Short mmCIF file of C-alpha atoms in Angstrom, two decimals:
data_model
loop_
_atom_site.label_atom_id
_atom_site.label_comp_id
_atom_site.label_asym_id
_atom_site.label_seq_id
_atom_site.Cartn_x
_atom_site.Cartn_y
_atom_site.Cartn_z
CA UNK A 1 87.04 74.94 -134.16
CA UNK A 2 89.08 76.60 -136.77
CA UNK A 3 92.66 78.00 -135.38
CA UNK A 4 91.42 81.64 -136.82
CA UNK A 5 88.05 81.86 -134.57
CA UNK A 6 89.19 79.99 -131.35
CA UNK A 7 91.99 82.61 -131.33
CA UNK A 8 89.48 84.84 -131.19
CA UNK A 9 87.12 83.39 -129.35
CA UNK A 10 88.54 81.15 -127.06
CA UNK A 11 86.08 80.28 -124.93
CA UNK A 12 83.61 79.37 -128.64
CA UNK A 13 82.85 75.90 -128.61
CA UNK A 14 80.54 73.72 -130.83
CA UNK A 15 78.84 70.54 -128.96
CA UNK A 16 76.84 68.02 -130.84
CA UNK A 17 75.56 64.56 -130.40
CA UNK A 18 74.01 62.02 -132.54
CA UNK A 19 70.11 61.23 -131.88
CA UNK A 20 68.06 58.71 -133.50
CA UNK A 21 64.47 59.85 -134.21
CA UNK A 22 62.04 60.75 -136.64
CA UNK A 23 60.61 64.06 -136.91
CA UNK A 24 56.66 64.00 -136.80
CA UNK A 25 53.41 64.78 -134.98
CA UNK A 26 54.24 65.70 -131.01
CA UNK A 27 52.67 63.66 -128.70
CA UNK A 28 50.65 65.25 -126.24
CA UNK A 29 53.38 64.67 -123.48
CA UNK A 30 55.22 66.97 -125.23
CA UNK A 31 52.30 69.66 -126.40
CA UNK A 32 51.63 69.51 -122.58
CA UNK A 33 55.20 70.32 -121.27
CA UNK A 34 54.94 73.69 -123.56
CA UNK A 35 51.57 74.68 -121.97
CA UNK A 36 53.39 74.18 -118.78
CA UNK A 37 56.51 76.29 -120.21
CA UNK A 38 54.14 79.13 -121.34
CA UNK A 39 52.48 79.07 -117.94
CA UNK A 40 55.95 80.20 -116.12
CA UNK A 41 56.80 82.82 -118.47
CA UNK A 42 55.84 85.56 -117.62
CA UNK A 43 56.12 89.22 -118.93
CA UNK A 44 58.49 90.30 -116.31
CA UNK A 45 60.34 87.46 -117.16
CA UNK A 46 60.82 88.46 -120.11
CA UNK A 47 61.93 91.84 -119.75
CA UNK A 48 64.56 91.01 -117.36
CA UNK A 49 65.83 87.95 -119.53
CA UNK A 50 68.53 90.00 -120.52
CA UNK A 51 70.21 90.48 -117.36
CA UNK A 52 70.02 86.76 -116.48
CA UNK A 53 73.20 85.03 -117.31
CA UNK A 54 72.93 82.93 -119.78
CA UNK A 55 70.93 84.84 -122.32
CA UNK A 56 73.03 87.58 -121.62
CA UNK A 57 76.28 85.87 -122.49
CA UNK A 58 74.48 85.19 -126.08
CA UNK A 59 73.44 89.06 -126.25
CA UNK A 60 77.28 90.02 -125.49
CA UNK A 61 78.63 87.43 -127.97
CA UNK A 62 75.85 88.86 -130.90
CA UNK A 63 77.05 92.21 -130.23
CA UNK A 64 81.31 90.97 -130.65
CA UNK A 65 80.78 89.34 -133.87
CA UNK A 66 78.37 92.52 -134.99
CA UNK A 67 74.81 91.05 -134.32
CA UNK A 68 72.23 93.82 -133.12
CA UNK A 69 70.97 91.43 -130.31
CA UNK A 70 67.73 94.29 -130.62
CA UNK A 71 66.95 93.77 -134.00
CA UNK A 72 68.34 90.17 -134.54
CA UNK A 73 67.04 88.32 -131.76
CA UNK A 74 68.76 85.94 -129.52
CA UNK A 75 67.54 82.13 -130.11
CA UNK A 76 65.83 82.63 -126.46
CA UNK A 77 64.92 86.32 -126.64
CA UNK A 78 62.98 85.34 -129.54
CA UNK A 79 60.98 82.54 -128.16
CA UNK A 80 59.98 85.28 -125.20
CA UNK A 81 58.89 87.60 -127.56
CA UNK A 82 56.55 85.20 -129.50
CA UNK A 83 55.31 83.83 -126.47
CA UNK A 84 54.13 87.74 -125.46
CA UNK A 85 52.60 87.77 -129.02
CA UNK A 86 50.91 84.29 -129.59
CA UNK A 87 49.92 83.99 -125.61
CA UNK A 88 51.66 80.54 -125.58
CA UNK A 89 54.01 77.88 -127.75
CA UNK A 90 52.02 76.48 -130.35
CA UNK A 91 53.38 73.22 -131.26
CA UNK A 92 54.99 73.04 -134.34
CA UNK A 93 56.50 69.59 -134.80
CA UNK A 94 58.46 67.23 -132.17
CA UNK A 95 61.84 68.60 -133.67
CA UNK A 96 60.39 72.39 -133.60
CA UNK A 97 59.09 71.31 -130.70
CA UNK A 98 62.05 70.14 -128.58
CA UNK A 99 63.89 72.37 -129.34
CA UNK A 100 62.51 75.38 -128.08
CA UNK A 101 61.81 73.60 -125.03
CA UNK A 102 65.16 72.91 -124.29
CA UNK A 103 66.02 76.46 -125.01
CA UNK A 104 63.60 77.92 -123.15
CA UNK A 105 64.97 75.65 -119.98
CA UNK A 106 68.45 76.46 -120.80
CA UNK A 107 68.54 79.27 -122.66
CA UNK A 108 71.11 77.94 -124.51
CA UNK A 109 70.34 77.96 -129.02
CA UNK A 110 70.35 74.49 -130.77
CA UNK A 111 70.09 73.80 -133.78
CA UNK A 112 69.01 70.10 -135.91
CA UNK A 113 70.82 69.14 -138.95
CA UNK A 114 70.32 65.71 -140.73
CA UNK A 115 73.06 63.38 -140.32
CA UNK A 116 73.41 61.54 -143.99
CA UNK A 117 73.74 64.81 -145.62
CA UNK A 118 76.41 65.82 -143.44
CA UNK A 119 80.33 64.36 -144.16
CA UNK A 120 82.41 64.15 -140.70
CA UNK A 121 82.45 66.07 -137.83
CA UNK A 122 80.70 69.47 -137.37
CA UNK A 123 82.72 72.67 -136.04
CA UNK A 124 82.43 76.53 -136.41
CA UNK A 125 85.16 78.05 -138.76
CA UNK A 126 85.26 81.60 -140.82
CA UNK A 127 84.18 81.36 -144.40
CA UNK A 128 86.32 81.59 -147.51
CA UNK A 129 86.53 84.28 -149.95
CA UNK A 130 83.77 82.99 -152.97
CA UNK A 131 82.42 80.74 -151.08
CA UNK A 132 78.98 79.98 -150.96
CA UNK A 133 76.64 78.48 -148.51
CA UNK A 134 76.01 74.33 -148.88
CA UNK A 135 79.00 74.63 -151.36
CA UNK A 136 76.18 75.47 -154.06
CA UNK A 137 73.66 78.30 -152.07
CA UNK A 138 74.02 81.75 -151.76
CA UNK A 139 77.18 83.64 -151.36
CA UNK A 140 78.73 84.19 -148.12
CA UNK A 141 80.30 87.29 -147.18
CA UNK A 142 83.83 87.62 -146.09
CA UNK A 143 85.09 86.23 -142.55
CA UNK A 144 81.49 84.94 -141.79
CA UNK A 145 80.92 82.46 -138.76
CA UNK A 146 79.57 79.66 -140.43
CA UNK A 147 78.87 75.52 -139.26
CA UNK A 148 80.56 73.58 -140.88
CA UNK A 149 80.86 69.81 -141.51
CA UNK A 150 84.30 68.56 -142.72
CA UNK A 151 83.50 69.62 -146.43
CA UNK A 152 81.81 72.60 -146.67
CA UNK A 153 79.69 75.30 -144.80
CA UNK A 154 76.20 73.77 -143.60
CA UNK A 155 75.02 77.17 -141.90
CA UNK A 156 75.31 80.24 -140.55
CA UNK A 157 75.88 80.65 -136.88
CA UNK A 158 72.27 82.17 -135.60
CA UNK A 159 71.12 82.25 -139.00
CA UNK A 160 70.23 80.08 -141.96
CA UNK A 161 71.02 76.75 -142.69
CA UNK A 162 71.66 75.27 -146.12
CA UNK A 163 69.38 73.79 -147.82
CA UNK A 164 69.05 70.50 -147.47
CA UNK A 165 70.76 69.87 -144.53
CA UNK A 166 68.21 70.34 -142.20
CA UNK A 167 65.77 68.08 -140.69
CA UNK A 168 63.11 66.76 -143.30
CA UNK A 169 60.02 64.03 -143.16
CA UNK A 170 62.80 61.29 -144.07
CA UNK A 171 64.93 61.79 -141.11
CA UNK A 172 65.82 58.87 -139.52
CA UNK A 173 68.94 60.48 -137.63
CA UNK A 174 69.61 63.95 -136.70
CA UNK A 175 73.07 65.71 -135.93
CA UNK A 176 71.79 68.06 -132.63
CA UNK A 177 74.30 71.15 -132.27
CA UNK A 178 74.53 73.68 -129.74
CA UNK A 179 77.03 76.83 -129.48
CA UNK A 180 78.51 77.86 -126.68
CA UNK A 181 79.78 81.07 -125.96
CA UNK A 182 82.13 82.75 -122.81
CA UNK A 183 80.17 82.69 -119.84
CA UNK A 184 77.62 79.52 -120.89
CA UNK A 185 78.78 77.01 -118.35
CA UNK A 186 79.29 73.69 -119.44
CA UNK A 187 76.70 72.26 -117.76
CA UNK A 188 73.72 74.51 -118.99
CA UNK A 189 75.14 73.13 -122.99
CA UNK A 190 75.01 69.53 -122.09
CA UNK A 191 71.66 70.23 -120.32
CA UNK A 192 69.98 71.34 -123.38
CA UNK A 193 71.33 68.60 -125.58
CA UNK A 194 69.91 65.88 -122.80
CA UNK A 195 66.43 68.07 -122.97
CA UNK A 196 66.19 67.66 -127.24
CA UNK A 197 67.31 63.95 -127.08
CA UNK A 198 65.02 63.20 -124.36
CA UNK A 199 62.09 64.90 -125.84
CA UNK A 200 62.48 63.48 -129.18
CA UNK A 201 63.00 59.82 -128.00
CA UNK A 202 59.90 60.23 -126.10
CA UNK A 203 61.03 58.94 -122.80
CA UNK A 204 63.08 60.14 -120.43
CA UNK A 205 66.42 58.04 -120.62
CA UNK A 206 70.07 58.35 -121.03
CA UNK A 207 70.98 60.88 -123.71
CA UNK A 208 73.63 60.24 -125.53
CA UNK A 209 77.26 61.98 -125.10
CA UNK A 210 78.13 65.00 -126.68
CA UNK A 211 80.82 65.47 -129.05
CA UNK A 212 82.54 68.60 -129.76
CA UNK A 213 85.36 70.52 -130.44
CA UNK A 214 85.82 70.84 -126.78
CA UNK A 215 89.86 70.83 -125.86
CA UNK B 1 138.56 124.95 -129.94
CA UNK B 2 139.20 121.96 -131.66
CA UNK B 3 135.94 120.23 -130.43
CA UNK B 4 134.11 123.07 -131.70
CA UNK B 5 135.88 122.47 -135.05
CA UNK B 6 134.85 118.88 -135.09
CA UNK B 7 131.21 119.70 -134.85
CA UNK B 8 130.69 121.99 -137.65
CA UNK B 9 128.59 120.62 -140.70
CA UNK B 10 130.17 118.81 -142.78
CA UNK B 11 132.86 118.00 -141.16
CA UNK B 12 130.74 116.23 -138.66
CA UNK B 13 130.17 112.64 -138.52
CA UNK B 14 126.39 111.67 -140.54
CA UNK B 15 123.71 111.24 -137.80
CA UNK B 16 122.21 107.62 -137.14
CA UNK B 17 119.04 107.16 -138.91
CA UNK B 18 116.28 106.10 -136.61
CA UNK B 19 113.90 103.74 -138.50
CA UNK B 20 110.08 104.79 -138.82
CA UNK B 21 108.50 101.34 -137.81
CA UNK B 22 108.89 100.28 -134.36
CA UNK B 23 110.80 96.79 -134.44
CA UNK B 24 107.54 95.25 -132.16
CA UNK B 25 104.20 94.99 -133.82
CA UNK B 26 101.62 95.83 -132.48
CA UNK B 27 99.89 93.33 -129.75
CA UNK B 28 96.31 93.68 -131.92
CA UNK B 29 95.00 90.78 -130.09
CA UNK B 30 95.28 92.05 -126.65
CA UNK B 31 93.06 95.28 -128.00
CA UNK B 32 90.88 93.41 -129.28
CA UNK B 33 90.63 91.28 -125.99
CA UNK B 34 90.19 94.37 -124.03
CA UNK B 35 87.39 96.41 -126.87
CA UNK B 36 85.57 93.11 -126.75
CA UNK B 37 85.35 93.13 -122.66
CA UNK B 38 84.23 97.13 -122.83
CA UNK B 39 81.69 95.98 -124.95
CA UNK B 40 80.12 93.12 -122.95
CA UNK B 41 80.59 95.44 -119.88
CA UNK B 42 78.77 98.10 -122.07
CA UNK B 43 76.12 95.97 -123.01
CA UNK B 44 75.25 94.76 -119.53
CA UNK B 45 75.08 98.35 -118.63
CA UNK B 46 72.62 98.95 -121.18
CA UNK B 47 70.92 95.59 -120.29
CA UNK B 48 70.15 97.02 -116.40
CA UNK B 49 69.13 100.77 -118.12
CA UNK B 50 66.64 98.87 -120.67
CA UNK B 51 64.77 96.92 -117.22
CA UNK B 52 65.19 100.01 -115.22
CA UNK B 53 63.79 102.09 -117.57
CA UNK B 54 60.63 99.39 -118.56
CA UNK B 55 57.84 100.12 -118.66
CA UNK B 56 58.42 103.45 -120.22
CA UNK B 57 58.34 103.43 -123.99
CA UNK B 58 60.37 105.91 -126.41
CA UNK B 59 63.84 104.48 -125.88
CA UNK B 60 65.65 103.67 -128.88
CA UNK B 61 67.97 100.67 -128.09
CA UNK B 62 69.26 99.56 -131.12
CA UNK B 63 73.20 99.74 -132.24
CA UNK B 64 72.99 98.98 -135.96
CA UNK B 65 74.57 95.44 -136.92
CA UNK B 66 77.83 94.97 -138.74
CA UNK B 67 76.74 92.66 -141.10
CA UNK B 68 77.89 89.36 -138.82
CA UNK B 69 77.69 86.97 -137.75
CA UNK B 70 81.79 87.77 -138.52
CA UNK B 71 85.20 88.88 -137.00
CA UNK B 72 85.16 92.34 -136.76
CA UNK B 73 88.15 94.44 -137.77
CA UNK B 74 89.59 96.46 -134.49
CA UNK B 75 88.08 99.79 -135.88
CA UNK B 76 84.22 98.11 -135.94
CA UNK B 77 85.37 96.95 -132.62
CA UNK B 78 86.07 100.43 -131.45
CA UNK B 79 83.39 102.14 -133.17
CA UNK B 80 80.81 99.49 -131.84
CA UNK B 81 81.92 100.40 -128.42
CA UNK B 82 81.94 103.83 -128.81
CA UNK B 83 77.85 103.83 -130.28
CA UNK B 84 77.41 101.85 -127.67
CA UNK B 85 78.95 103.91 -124.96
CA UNK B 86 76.86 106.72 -126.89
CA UNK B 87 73.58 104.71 -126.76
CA UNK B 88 73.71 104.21 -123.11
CA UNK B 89 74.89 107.86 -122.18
CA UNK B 90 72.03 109.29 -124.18
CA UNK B 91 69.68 106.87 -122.51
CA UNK B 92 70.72 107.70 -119.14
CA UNK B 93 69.82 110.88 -119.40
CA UNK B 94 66.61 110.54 -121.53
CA UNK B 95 65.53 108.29 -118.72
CA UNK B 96 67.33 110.82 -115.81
CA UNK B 97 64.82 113.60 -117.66
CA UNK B 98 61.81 111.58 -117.50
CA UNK B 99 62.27 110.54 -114.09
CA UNK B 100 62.72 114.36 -113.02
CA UNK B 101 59.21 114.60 -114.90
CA UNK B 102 57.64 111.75 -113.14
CA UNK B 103 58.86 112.97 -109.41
CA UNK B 104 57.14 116.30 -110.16
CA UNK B 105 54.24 114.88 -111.51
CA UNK B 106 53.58 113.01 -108.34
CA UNK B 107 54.41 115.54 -106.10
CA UNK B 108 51.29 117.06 -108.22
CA UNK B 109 49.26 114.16 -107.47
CA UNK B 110 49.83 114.90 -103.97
CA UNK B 111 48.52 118.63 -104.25
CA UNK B 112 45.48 117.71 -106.32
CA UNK B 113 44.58 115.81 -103.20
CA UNK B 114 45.39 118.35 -101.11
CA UNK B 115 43.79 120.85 -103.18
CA UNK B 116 41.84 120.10 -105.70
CA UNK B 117 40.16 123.42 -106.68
CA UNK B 118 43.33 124.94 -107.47
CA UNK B 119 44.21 121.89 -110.18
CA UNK B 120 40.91 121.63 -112.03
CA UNK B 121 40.11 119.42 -114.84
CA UNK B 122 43.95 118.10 -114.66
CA UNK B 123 44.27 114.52 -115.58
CA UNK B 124 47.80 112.42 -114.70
CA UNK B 125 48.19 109.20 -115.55
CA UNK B 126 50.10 105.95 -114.70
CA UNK B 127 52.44 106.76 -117.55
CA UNK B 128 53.18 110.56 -116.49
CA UNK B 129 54.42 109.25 -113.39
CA UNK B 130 56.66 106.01 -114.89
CA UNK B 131 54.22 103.23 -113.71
CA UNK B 132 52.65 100.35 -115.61
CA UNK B 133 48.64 100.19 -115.73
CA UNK B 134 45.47 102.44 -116.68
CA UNK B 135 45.34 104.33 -113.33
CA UNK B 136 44.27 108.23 -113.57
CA UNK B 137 43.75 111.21 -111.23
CA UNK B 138 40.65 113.61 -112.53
CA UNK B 139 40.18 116.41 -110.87
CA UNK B 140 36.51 116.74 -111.36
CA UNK B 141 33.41 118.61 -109.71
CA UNK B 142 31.27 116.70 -107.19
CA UNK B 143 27.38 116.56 -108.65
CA UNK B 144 28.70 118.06 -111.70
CA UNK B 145 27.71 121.60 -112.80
CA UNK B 146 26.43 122.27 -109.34
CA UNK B 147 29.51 121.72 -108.11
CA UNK B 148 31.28 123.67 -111.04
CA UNK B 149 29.13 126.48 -109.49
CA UNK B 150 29.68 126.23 -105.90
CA UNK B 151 33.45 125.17 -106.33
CA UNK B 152 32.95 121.96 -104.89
CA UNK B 153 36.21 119.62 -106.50
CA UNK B 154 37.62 115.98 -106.01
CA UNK B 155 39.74 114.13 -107.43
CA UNK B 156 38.19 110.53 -109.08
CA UNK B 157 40.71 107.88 -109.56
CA UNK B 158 39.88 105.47 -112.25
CA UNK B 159 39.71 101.71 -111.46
CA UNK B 160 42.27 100.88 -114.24
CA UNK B 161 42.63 99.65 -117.48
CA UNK B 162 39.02 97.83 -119.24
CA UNK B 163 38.85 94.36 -119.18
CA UNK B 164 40.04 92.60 -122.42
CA UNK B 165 36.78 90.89 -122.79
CA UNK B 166 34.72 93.57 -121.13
CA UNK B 167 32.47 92.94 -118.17
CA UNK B 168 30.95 89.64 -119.13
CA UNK B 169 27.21 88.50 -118.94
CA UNK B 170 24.99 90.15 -116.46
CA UNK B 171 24.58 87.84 -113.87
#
């Protein structure tokens, strides 16, 4: 975490562990665990999501670093709405796939970047003046909360990723990341990291230990 | 007399200047600290309002975005919180009007029961009184225009709202 944005934000942290898998085809393990999901959301569910903790603590943060949390959804926020729309979760792919699942337990955003085109560890930080996104992409704006690995911005928090750096058919290991913000306990973080690993090695098992930033 | 001598001007001795900046900044981080706490507090205010006031539609809840995700400067900070402050006082009382609306509206329900000659052809629905659903009250006459002519009113409640796929096959 870069000294700028933990002083901040001290309670911002970045966790991410290492997963070997390749993305694909879900298995129908996994499409059946999100007909299950859709089955215990429910509408009023939904509308109260925002009062529950842990999504909340995500709304409050969106709003402090000048997010509209109502027009911008949260990771989770988003998931209920499209579940209200689409009357379920299609399945997507088993990356797609896990993660919303794990969000949707948790609550908690995650994100999937491929490892060989990242160098070092990841971390939040703010961006530099002229720089752009990837090192090559767009422009970012001044101050911006982006990911970074130890060269150069892969993403931006709750937005877009570079391109590139995300997971593609020739993954063969994946970087999973997962923001945590004040009032996220630790627990609900590591939670949803054990929930992605676990769903994309296709077993239940021991997920590997997070890394991060944390102190 | 010779004090009052002393103290004339000019003869005076030249008055300390007092500098213009206070020697301390500014603690900006502790304002920031304590913005950023009105607005989470703020937003879970708003949070309770928005399930409170659900199912009823016409709320506007947005507070437009500041171009993050980014650090914002301690006047964003403070204007943030005060749209938001703004937002949620103005939807308090959009919500304290419409509630007012819905209590009489029921009470009107309860007179159309009572009396429904004196309420004819008036219609209230779920919505008019705050609740979720299809529902209605129609005052209506009994056997139609016979009972137009002989004064003869009831009120029909509807069943609720249609069924998304209608009735199905006949059995």
């Amino acid at each position: 975490m870069a000294h700028d944005l933990a002083a901040e934000f001290p309670e911002l942290r970045m966790l991410h562990t290492l997963v070997e898998a390749r993305p694909g085809r879900s298995p129908d393990p996994v499409r059946r665990r999100l007909r299950n999901l859709a089955d215990r959301y429910t509408g009023g569910k939904a509308v109260t999501l925002r009062q529950q903790p842990v999504p909340w603590a995500y709304r409050v943060f969106f709003r402090q670093v000048g997010i509209d949390p109502d027009e911008h959804r949260t990771p989770v926020e988003a998931i209920a709405l499209e579940r209200m729309r689409a009357g379920g979760f299609p399945s997507r792919n088993l990356v797609d796939d896990a993660l919303l699942i794990a969000t949707v337990e948790t609550s908690v955003p995650l994100v999937a970047f491929d490892d060989e085109k990242l160098e070092g560890p990841l971390g939040l930080r703010l961006s530099q003046p002229d720089e752009r996104l990837g090192g090559d992409g767009r422009p970012l704006s001044s101050r911006q909360v982006v990911i970074a690995d130890a060269e150069r911005s892969v993403g931006v928090l709750f937005a877009d990723l570079a391109e590139g750096r995300g997971v593609h058919p020739s993954t063969r290991r994946m970087r999973l990341a997962s923001v945590q913000v004040k009032g996220v306990p630790d627990v609900s973080v590591e939670e949803a990291l054990w929930i992605v690993a676990e769903v994309l090695q296709g077993e239940p098992g021991e997920a590997p230990g997070a890394a991060g930033d944390a102190p | 007399m010779a004090e009052v001598i002393e103290q004339r001007p000019g003869l005076s001795v030249p008055a300390r200047r007092v500098p213009l900046r206070p020697p301390v900044a500014p603690d900006e981080a502790a304002a920031r600290r304590s913005l950023r706490e009105q607005v989470a507090k703020l937003e879970s205010e708003l949070g309770a309002l928005f399930c409170t006031a659900f199912p009823r539609t016409g709320f506007d809840w947005k507070v437009p975005s500041r171009g993050g995700p980014r650090v914002l400067s301690l006047v964003e900070l403070e204007e943030l919180r005060d749209e938001l402050a703004d937002r949620l006082e103005h939807n308090r009382r959009v919500l304290g009007d419409r509630t007012y609306v819905e209590e009489l509206n029921r009470c009107r329900i309860e007179e159309m029961m009572l009396e429904p000659e004196r309420h004819r052809w008036m219609v209230i629905r779920n919505e008019d009184i705050g609740e979720p659903g299809c529902k209605s009250w129609h005052v209506r006459p009994r056997f139609g225009l016979l009972g137009m002519l002989l004064n003869w009113w009831r009120v029909r409640i509807s069943s609720g709202c249609p069924l998304a796929g209608g009735r199905g096959r006949r059995p």
